[in-house]
Coordinates of C-alpha atoms in Angstrom, one line a residue:
X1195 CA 80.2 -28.5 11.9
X1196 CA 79.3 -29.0 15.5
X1197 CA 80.5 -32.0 17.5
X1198 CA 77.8 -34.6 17.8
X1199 CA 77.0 -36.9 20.6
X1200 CA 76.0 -40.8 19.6
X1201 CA 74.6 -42.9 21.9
X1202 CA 77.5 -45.7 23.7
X1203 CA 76.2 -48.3 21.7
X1204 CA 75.2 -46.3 18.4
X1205 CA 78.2 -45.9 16.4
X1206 CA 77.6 -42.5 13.5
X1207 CA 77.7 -45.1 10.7
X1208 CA 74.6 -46.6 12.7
X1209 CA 72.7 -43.5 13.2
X1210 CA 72.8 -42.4 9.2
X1211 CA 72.1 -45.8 8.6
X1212 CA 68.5 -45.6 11.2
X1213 CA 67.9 -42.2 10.1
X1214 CA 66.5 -41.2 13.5
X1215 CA 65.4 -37.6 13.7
X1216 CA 65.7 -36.0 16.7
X1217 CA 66.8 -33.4 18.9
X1218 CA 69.5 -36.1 20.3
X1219 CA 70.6 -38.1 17.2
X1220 CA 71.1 -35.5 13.8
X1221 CA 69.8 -36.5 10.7
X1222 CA 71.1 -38.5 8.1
X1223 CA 73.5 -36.6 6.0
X1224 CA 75.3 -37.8 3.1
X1225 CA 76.9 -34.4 1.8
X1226 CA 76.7 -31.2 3.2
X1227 CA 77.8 -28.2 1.2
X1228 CA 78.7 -25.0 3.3
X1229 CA 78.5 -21.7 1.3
X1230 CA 78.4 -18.2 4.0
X1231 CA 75.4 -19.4 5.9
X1232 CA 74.2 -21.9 3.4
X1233 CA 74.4 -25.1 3.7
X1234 CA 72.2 -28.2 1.7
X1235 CA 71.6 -31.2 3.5
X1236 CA 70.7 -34.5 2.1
X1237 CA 69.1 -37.0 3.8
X1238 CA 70.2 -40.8 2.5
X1239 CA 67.6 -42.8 3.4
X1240 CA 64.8 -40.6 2.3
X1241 CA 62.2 -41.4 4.6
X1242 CA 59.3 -39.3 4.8
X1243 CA 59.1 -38.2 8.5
X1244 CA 56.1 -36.2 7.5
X1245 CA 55.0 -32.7 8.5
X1246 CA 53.9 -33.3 12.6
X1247 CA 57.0 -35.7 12.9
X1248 CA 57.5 -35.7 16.9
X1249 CA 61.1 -34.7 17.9
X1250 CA 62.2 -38.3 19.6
X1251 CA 64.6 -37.1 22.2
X1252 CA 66.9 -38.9 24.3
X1253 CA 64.8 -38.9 27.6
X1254 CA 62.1 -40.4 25.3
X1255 CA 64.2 -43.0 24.0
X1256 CA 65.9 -44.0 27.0
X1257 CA 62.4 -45.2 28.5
X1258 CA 62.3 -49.2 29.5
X1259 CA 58.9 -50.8 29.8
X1260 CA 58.4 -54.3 29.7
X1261 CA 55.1 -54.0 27.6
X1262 CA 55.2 -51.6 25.0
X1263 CA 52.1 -50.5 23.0
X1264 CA 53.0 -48.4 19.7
X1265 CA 50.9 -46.7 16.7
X1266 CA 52.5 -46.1 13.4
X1267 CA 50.6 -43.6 11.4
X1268 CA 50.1 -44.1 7.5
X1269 CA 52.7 -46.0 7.0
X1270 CA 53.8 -48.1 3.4
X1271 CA 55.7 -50.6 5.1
X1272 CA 55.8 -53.9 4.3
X1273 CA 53.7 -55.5 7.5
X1274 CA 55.9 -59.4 7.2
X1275 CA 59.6 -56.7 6.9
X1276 CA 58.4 -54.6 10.3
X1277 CA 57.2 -57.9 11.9
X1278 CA 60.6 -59.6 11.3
X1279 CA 62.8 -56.4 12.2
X1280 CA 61.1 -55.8 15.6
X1281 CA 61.3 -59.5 16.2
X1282 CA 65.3 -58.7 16.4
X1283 CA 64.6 -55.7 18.5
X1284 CA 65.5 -57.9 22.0
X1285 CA 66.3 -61.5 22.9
X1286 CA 63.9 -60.4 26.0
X1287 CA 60.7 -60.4 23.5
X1288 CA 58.6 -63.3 25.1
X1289 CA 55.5 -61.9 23.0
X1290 CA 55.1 -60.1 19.4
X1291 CA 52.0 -59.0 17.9
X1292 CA 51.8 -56.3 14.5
X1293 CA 48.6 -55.9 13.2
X1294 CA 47.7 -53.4 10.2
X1295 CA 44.4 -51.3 10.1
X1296 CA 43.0 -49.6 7.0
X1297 CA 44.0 -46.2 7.2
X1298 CA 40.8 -43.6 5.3
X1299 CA 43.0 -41.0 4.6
X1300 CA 45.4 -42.8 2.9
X1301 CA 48.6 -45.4 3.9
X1302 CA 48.1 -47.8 6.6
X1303 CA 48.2 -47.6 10.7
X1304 CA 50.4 -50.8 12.6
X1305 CA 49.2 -51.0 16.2
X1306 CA 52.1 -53.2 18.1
X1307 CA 52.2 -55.1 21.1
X1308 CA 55.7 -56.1 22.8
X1309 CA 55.9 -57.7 26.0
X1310 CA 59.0 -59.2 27.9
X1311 CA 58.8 -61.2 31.2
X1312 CA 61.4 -59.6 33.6
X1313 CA 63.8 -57.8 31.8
X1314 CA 62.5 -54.4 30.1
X1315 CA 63.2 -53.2 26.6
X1316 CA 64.1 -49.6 25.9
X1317 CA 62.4 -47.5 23.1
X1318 CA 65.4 -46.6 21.5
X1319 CA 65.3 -50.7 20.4
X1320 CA 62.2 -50.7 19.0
X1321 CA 62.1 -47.1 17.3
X1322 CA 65.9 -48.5 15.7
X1323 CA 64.0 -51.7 14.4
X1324 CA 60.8 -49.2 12.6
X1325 CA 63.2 -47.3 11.0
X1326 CA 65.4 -49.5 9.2
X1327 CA 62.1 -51.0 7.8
X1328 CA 61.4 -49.5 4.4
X1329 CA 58.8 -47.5 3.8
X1330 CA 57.3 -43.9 4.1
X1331 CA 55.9 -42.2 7.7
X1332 CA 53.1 -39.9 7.6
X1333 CA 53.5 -38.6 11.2
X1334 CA 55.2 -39.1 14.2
X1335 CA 55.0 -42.8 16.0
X1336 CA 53.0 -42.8 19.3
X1337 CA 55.0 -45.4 22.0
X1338 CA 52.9 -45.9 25.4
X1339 CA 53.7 -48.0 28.4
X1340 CA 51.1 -51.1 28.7
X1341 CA 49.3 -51.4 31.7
X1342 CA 46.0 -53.5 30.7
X1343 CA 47.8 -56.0 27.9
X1344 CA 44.3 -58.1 27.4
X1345 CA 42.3 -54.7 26.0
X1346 CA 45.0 -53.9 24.2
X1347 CA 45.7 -57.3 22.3
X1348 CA 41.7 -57.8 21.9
X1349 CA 41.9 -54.8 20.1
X1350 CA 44.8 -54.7 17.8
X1351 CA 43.7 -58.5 16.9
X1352 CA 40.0 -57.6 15.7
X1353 CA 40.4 -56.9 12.2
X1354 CA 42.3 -60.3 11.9
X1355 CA 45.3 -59.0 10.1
X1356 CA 48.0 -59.3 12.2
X1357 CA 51.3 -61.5 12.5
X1358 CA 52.4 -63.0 16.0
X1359 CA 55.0 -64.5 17.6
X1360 CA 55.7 -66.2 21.0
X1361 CA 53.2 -66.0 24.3
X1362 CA 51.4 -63.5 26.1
X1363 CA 53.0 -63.3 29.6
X1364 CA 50.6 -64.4 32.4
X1365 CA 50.6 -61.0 34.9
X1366 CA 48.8 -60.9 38.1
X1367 CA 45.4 -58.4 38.2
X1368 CA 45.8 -58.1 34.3
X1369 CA 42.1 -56.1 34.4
X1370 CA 39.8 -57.0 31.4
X1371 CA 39.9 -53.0 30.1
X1372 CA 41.4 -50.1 31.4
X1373 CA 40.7 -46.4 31.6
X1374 CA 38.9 -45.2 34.3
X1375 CA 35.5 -43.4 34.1
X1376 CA 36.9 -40.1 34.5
X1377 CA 39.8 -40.6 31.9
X1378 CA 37.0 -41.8 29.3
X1379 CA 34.8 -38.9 30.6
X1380 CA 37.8 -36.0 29.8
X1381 CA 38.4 -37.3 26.2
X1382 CA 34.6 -37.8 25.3
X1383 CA 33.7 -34.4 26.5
X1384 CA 34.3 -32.9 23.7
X1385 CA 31.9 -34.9 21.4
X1386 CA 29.1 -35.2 23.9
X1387 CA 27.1 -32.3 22.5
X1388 CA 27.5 -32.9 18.8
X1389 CA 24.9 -34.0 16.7
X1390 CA 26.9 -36.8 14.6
X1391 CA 26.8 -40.4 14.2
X1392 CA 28.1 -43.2 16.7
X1393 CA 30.4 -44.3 13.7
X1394 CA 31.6 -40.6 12.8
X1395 CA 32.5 -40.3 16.5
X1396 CA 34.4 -43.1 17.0
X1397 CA 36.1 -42.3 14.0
X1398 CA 37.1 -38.9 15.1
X1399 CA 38.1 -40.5 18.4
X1400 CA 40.2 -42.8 16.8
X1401 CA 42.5 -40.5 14.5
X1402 CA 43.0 -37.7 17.4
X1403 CA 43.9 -40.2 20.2
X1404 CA 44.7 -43.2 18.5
X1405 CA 46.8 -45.1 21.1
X1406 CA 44.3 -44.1 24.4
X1407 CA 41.2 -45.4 22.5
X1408 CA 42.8 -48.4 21.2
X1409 CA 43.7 -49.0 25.1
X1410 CA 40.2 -48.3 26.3
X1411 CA 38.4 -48.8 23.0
X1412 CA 35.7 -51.0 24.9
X1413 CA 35.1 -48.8 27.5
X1414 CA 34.9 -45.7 25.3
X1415 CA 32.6 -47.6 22.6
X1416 CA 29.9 -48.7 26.0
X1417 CA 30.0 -44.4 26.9
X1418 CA 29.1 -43.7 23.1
X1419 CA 26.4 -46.0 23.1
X1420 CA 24.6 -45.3 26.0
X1421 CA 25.0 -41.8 25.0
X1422 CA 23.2 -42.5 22.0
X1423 CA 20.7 -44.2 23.5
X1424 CA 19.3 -41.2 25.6
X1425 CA 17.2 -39.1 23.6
X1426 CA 17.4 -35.6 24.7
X1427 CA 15.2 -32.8 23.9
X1428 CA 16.5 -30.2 21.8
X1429 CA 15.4 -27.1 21.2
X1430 CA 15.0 -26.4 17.1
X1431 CA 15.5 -22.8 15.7
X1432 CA 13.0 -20.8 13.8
X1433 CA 12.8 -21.6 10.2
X1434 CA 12.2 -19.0 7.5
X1435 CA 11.1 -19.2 4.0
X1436 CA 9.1 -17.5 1.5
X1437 CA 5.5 -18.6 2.8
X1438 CA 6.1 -17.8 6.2
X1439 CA 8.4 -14.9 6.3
X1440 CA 7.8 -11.0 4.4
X1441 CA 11.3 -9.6 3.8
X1442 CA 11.8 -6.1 4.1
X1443 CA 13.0 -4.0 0.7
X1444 CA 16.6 -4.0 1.4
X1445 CA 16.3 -7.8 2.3
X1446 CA 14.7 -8.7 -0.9
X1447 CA 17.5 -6.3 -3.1
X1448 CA 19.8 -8.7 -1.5
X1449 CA 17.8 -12.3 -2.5
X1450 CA 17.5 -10.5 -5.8
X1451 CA 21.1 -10.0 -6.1
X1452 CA 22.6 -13.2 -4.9
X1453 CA 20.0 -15.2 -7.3
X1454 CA 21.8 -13.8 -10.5
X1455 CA 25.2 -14.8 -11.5
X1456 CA 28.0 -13.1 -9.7
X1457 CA 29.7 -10.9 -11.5
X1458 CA 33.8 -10.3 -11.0
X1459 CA 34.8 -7.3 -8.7
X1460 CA 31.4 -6.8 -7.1
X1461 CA 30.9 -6.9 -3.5
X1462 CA 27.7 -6.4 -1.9
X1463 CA 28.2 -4.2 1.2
X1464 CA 25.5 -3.6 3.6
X1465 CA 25.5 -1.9 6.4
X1466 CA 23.0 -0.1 9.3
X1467 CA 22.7 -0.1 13.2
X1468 CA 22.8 -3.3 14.9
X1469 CA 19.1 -4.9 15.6
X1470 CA 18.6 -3.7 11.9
X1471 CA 18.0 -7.6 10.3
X1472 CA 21.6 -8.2 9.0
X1473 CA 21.7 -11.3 10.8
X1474 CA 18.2 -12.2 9.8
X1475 CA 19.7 -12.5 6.3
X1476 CA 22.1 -14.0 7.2
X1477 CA 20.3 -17.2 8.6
X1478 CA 17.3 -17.1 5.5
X1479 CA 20.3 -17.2 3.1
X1480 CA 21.8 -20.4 4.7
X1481 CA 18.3 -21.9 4.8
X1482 CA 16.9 -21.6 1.7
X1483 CA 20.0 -20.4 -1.0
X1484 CA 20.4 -23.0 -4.0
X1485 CA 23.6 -22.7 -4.2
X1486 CA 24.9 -22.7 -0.2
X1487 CA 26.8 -20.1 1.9
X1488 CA 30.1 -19.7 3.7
X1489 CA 30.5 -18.0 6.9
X1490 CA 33.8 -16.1 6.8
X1491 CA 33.1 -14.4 9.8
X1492 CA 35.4 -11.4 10.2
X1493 CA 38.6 -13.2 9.4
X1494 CA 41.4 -11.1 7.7
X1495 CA 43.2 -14.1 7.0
X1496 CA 43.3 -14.9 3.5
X1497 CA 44.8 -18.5 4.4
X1498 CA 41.8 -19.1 6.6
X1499 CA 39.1 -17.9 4.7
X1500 CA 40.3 -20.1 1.4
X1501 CA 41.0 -23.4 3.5
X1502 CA 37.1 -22.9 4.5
X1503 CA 36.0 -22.4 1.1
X1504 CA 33.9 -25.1 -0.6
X1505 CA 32.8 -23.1 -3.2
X1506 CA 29.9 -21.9 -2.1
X1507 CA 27.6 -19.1 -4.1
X1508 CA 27.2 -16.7 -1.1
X1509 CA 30.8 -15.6 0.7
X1510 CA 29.6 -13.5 3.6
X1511 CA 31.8 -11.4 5.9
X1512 CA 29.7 -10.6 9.5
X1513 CA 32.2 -7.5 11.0
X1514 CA 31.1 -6.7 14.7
X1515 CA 30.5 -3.2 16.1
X1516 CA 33.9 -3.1 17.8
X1517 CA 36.2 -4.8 14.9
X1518 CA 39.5 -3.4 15.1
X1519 CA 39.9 -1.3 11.6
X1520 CA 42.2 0.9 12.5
X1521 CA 44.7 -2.0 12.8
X1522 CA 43.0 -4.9 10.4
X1523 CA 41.4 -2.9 7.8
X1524 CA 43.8 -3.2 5.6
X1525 CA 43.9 -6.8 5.5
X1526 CA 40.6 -7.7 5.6
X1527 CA 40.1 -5.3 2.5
X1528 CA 42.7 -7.3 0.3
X1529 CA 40.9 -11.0 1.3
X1530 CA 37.2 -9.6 0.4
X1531 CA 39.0 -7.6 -2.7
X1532 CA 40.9 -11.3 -3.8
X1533 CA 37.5 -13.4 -3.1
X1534 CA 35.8 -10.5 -5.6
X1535 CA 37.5 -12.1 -8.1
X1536 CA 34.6 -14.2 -9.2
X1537 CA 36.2 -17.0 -11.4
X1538 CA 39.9 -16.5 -10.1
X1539 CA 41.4 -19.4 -8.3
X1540 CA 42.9 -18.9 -4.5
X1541 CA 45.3 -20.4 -2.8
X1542 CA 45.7 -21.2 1.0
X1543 CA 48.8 -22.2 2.6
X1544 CA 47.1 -23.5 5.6
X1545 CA 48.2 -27.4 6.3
X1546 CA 48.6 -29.1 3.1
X1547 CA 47.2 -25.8 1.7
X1548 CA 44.4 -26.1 -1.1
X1549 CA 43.5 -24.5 -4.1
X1550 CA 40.5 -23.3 -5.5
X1551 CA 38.0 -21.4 -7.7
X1552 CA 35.5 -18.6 -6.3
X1553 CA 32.2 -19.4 -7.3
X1554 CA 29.9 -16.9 -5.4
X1555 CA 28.8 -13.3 -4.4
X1556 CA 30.8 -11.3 -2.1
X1557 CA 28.3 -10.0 1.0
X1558 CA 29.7 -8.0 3.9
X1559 CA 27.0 -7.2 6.5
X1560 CA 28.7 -4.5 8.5
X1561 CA 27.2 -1.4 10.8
X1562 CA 29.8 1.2 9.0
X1563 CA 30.1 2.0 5.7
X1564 CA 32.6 0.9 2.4
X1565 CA 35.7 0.6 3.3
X1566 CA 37.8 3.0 1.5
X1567 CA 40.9 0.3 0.1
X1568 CA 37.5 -1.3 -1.6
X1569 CA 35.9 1.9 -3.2
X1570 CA 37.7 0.9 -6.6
X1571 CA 35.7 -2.4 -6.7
X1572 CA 32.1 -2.4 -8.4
X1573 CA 30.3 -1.8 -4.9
X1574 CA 26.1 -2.0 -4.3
X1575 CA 25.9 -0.1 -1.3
X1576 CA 22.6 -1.2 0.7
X1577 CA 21.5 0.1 4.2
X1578 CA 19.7 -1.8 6.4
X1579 CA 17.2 1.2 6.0
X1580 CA 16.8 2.4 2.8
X1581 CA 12.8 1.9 2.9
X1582 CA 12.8 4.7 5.7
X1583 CA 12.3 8.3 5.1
X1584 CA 15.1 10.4 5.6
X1585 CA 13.6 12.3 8.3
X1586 CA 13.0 8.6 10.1
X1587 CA 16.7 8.0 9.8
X1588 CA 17.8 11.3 11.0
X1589 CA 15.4 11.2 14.4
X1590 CA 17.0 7.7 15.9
X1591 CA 20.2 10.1 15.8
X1592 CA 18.0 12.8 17.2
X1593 CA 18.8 15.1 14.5
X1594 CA 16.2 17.6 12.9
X1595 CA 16.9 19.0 9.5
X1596 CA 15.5 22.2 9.1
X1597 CA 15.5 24.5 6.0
X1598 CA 16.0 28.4 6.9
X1599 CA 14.3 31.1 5.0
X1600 CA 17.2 31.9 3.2
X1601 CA 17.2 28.7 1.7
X1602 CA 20.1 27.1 3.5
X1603 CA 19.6 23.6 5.4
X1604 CA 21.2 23.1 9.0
X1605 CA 21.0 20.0 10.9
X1606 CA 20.0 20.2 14.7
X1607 CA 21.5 17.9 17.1
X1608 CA 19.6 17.4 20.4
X1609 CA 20.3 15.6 23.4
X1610 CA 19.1 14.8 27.0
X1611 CA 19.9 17.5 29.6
X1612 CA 18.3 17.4 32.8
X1613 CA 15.9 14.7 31.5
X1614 CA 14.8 17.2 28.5
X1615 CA 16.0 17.5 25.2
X1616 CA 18.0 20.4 24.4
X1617 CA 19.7 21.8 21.5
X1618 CA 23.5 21.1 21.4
X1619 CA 25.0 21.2 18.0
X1620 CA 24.6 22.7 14.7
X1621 CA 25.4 21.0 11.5
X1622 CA 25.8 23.8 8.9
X1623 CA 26.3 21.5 6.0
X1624 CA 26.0 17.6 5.6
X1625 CA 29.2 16.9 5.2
X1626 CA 29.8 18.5 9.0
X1627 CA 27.3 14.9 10.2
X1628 CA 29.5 12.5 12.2
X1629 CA 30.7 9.6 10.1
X1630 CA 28.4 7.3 11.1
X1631 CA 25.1 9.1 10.5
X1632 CA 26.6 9.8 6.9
X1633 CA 27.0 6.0 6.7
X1634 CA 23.5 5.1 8.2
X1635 CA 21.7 7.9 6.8
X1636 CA 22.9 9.0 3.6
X1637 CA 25.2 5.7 2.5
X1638 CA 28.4 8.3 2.2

């Protein structure tokens, strides 16, 4: 085993006993078993660091601050143990405050105050004091230097459950709230063109930045409102149903299709030239289809496209022009092939990964044809222009089919020479056509 360093005043005993996990301290290990390059570690104190545990290094720990702000995330400890434990943390504590907030997800979040007079406490106290405390951690614990203690101790004391010992320090220019508009401008940029509540924004701000809105949760909260409060003009997209809109044949196949029950291994696969109404579709589907539809996009990822699956009753794939098939094809075959599987349950391992059934029709809208790893599947082939003439289909390809005396057909190709059309190629049978006129014109 490698030699490990310990702290000067952390003996090992100490460190198993604190279970720290970091790059500086090892973890706890009560046996460790060493077979070729095997090896099973157990950790003693079986704390659940959980999956985005933050790696608390030394230069971390070593940080001294004399007012300390800290976020647990979802944590089941006992609020009066942690209260008690961090009030050992220093003899330089002049001022203690733990408060626990209802977590929505689950567990509980402890927002804690510490401030000293003169002499500074380091991390490394306080982090040893959390983790002797028992109880389960859900995430990684967020320590921040205090520079505005009153918005900080307004806010971790609104809910009213909180435990306190000792006085707040008196500091000179101690500012009512803190963050400047700019600060509060960067992290609310991101919400400022969304459409959702005041409450469902504050509560997404609040789970991604926990500790800098609970600093400036006053300031933040004033920006959101006024926001709110100016009502812009927004432009509203067309809407299309049945009494306003005529949908063309292949359109209506598709409606037709999707409003029986899906039926396993069957993928609807239509393709034509861009500009063709695929999108079109795509939109009158999600605006008036019972039974809701999921944008897959062009993913390949059978991970992604589960963990976005709610089940809905149309699972359509939109494949641009210049999708890379040549290197992807494969993939995205096998994740259309698994969600053909109408009744089957998927998995994704994506996060806590997720499990569940396919519900819905398979639709790829796609300006090539079938691809071949999904001929064996029960495919309805539909082109974007089946209600034209083949003669229509041919001329946007500039291609004449003509039928010689003999009886034999060619197929002419003419293109601009000079600013006139000229013959260039002969196509003495069909299957001679470039690929993609075989796909748009004759669905081969």
């Amino acid at each position: 085993m490698e030699n490990i360093k310990y702290p000067k005043n952390m003996s090992r005993d100490t460190i198993l006993k604190e279970g720290v996990d970091n790059d500086y301290y090892k973890p706890p290990i009560n046996e460790v078993i060493q077979h070729d390059e095997v090896s099973a570690v157990e950790q003693v104190n079986k704390k659940d660091y959980g999956r985005s545990t933050e790696l608390y290094n030394e230069k971390m720990l070593a940080k001294q601050w004399r007012q300390h702000f800290i976020t647990i995330p979802q944590s089941g400890q006992n609020h009066a143990e942690l209260f008690e434990n961090l009030k050992k943390a220093s003899v330089n504590i002049k001022y203690l405050c733990v408060a626990k907030e209802h977590h929505a997800r689950g567990g509980d979040h402890y927002h804690i105050y510490i401030a000293t007079t003169s002499q500074a406490i380091k991390i490394a106290q306080i982090h040893r004091r959390i983790m002797e405390t028992k109880g389960d951690i859900d995430g990684s614990i967020n320590y921040q230097q205090v520079k505005t203690a009153p918005a900080v101790i307004t806010y971790i004391k609104k809910d009213g459950n909180f435990l306190e010992y000792g006085t707040i320090p008196k500091r000179k220019n101690d500012p009512a709230s803190a963050g400047s508009s700019a600060d509060i401008d960067k992290l609310l940029i991101e919400i400022y063109n969304n459409e959702e509540s005041l409450e469902d924004n504050i509560q997404q701000l609040k789970e991604k930045y926990p500790s800098y809105y609970t600093i400036n949760y006053e300031a933040i909260i004033a920006r959101l409102e006024a926001k709110e409060n100016v009502a812009y003009k927004r432009w509203k997209p067309p809407e299309y149903n049945s009494t306003n809109t005529k949908l063309k044949p292949y359109q209506e196949r598709i409606w037709e299709l999707i409003n029986t029950e899906p039926k396993t291994r069957q993928i609807i696969w239509v393709n034509g030239r861009p500009n063709s109404g695929k999108s079109f579709m795509f939109n009158y589907i999600d605006q008036n289809y019972d039974y809701g539809i999921y944008s897959a996009g062009s993913t390949a990822s059978l991970d992604n496209a589960v963990y976005g699956y709610d089940g809905q009753g149309a699972i359509c794939w939109d494949i641009p022009l210049n999708y890379n098939y040549a290197d992807m094809g494969d993939a995205l075959a096998s994740t259309i092939e698994k969600f053909s599987d109408y009744g089957q349950t998927l998995t994704s391992r994506k996060y806590k990964g997720k499990k569940i059934q396919v519900r819905g029709h398979v639709i790829v809208f796609a300006n090539r044809g079938v691809l071949p790893q999904l001929t064996h599947r029960d495919i309805i082939r539909i082109n974007t222009r089946d209600d034209e003439t083949e003669e229509q289909k041919l001329a946007t390809w500039n291609i004449t089919k003509k039928l010689l005396p003999k009886g034999r057909t060619i197929w002419l190709e003419e293109q601009m020479l000079h600013g006139q059309m000229s013959e260039r190629r002969i196509y003495h049978s069909k299957a001679e056509l470039p690929i993609e006129v075989l796909e748009d014109v004759y669905n081969q």
